[in-house]
Coordinates of C-alpha atoms in Angstrom, one line a residue:
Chain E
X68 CA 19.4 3.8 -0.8
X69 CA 19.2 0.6 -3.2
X70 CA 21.6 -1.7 -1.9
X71 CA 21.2 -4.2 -4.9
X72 CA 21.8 -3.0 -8.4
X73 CA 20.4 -5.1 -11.4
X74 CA 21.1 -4.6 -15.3
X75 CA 20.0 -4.2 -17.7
X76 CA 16.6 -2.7 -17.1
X77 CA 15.0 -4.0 -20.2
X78 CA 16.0 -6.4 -22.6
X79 CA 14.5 -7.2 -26.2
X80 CA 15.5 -10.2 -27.9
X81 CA 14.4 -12.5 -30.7
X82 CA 13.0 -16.0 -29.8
X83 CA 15.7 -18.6 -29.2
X84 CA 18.3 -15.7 -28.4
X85 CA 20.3 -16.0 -24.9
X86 CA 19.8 -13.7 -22.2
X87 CA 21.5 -12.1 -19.3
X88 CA 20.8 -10.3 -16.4
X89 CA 23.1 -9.4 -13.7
X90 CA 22.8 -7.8 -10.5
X91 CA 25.5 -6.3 -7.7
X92 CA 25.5 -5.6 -4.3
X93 CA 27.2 -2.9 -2.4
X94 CA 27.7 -5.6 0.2
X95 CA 28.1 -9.2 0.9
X96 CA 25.4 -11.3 1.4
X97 CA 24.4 -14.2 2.8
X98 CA 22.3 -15.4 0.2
X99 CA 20.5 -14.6 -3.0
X100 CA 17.3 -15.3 -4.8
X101 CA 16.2 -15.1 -8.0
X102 CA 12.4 -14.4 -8.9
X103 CA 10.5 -13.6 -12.0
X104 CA 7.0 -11.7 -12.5
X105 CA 4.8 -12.2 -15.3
X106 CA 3.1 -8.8 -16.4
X107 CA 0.4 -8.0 -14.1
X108 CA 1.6 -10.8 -11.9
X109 CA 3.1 -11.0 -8.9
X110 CA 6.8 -12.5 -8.1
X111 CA 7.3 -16.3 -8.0
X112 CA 10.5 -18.0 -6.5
X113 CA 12.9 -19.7 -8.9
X114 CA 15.5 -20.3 -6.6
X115 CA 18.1 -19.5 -4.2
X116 CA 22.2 -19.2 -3.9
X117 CA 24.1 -19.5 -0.9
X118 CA 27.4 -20.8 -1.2
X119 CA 30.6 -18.6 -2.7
X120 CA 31.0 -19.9 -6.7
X121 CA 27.5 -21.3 -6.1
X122 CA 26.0 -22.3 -10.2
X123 CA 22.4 -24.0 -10.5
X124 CA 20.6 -24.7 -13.3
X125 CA 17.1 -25.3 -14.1
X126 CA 16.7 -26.5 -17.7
X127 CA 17.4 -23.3 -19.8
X128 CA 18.7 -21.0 -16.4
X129 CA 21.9 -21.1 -15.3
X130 CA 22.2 -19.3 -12.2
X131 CA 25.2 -17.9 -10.5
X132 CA 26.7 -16.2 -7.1
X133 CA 29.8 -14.7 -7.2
X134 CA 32.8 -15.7 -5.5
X135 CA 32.8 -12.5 -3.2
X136 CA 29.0 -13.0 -2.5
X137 CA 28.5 -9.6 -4.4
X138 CA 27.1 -10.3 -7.7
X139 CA 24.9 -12.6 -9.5
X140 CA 23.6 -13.7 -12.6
X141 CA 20.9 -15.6 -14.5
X142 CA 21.6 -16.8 -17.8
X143 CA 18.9 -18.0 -20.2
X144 CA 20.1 -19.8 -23.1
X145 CA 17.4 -20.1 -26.3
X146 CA 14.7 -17.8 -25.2
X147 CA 11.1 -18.5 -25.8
X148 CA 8.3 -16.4 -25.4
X149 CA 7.3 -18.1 -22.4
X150 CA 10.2 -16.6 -20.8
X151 CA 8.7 -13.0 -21.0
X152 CA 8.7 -11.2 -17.6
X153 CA 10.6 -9.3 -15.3
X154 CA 13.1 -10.8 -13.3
X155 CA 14.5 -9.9 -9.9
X156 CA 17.4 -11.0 -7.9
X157 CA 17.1 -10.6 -4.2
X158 CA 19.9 -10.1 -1.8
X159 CA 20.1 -10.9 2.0
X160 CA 22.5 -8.7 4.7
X161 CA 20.0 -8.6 7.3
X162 CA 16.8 -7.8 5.3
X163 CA 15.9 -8.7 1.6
X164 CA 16.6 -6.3 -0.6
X165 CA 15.2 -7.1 -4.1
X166 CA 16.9 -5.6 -7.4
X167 CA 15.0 -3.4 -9.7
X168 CA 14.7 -6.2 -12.1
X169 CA 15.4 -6.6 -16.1
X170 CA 12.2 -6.7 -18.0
X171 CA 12.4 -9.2 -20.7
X172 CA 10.7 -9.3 -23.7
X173 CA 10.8 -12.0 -26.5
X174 CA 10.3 -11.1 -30.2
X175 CA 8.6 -14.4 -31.8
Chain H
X330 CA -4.7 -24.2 0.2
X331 CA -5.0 -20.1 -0.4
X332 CA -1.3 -19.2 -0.1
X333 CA -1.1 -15.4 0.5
X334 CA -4.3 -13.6 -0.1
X335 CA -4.6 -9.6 -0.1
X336 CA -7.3 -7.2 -0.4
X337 CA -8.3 -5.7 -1.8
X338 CA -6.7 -5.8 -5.4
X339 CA -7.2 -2.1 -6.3
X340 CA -8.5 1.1 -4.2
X341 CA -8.6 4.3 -4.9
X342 CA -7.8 7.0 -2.9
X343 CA -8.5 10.8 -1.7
X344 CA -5.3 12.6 -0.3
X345 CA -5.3 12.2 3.5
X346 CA -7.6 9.7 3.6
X347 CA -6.9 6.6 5.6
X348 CA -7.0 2.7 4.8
X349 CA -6.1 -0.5 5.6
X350 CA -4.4 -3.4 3.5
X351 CA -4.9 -6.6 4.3
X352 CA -2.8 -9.4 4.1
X353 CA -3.0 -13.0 5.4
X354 CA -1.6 -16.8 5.3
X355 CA -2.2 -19.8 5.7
X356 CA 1.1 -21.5 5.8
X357 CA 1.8 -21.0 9.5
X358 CA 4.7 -18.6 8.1
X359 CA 6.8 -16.7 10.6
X360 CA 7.6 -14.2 8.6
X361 CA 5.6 -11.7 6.8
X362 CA 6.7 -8.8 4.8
X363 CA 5.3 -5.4 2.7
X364 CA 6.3 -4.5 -0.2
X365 CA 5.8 -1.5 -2.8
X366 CA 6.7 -1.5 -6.6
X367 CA 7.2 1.3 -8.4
X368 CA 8.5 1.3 -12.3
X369 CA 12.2 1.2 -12.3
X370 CA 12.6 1.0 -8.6
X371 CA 12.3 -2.6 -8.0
X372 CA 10.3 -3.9 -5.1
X373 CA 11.4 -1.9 -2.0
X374 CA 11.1 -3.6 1.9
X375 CA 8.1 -1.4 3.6
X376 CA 7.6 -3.7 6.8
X377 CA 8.0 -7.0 8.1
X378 CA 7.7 -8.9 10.9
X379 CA 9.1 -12.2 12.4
X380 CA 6.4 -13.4 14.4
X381 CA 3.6 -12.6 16.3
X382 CA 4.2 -9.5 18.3
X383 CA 7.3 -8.2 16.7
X384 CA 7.9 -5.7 13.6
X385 CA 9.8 -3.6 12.4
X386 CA 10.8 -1.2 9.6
X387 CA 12.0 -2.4 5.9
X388 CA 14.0 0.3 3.8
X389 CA 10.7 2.7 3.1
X390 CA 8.6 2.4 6.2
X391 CA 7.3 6.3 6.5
X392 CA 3.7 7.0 6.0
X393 CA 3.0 3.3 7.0
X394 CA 2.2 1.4 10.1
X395 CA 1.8 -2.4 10.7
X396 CA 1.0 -4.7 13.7
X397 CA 0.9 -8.4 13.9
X398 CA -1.4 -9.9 16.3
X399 CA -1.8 -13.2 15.1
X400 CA 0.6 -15.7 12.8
X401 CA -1.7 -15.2 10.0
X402 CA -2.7 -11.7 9.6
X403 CA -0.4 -8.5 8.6
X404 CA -2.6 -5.6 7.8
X405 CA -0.9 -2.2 6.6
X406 CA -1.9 1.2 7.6
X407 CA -2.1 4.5 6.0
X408 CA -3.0 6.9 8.1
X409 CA -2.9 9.9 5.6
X410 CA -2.1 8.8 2.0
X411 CA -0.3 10.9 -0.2
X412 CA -0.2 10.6 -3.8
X413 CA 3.8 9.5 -3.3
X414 CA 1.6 6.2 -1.8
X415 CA 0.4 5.3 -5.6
X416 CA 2.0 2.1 -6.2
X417 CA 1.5 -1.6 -6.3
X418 CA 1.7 -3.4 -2.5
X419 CA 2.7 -6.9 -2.2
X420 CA 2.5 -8.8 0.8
X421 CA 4.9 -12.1 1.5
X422 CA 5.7 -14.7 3.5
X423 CA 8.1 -17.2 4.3
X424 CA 8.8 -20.1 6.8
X425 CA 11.8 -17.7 8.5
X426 CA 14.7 -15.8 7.8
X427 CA 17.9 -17.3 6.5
X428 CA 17.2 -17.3 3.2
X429 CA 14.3 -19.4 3.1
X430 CA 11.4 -18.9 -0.2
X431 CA 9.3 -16.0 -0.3
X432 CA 5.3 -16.5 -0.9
X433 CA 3.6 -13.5 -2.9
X434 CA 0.0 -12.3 -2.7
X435 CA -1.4 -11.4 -6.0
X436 CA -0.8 -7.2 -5.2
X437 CA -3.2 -4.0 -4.5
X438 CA -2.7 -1.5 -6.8
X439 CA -3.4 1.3 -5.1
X440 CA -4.1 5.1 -7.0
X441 CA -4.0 8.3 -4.2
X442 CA -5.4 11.2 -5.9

């Protein structure tokens, strides 16, 4: 079954809202990854987590791993529609196993 | 520089008929990987391989078959698709394991009917 768990499944928010997704995984992993695919695109690699407390952030995403190696989250702070797309967290314990992603959508 | 290139980028398909995806790389990449999206089910682990010679099965690997002969190449197999097969099927690869970046190809959207 889905070992990695990611809500919310959509999101709608106004241009220069924030935005959160967060994803949980049954077990710990040894790393994450966070991707993001544009509609009728495929996924591209924003980046990846590895330690325990781990935070990164890339301009407007702030990126987190959880202390237990369980959980994740990517934050997005003043939305713009450039943003739009669905993104996906992927989890490592022994093979990759991706989230089933929160589709964003930005309201101009 | 090509990356990951698949094809092809949609097919349609007769219940029980067979085909082959392709899927190859030009990054010397180790490790090469199927995958299938379906709406609200994420991307799910079909196959993958860690080198030349070696495979083996992802999360959702029945109805499918892969081989790797070469770094490059990863081809997948249907032998008898089903309409459960409709879905989009991405290919990837990376340097390794370990947590290293994943390389997409652009997708076959694939229709069984």
């Amino acid at each position: 079954g889905q070992q990695v768990m990611q809500i919310p499944q959509y999101q709608h928010v106004q241009e220069g809202e924030d935005f959160t997704t967060y994803c949980n995984s049954s077990t710990t992993l040894s790393n994450i990854q966070w991707y993001k695919q544009r509609p009728g695109g495929h996924p591209v690699f924003l980046i990846q987590l590895v330690k325990s407390g781990e935070v990164k952030k890339q301009k407007r995403l702030t990126f987190q791993f959880g202390e237990a190696k369980k959980n994740s989250s990517l934050h997005i702070t003043a939305t713009q529609t450039t943003d739009v797309g669905t993104y996906f967290c992927a989890g490592e314990y022994r093979q990759f196993y991706f989230g089933t992603g929160t589709s964003l959508t930005v309201i101009p | 520089n090509a990356g990951v290139t698949q094809t092809p980028k949609f097919q349609v398909l007769k219940t029980g008929q067979s085909m082959t995806l392709q899927c190859a790389q030009d990054m010397n990449h180790e490790y090469m990987s199927w995958y299938r999206q379906d709406p609200g089910m994420g991307l799910r682990l079909i196959h993958y391989s860690v080198g030349a010679g070696i495979t083996d099965q992802g999360e959702v690997p029945n109805g499918y078959n892969v081989s790797r002969s070469t770094t490059e190449d990863f081809p997948l197999r249907l032998l008898s698709a089903a309409p459960s097969q409709t879905s989009v099927y991405f290919c990837a690869s990376s340097i390794g394991t370990g947590g290293t970046e994943a390389f997409f190809g652009q997708g076959t959207r694939l229709t069984v009917v």
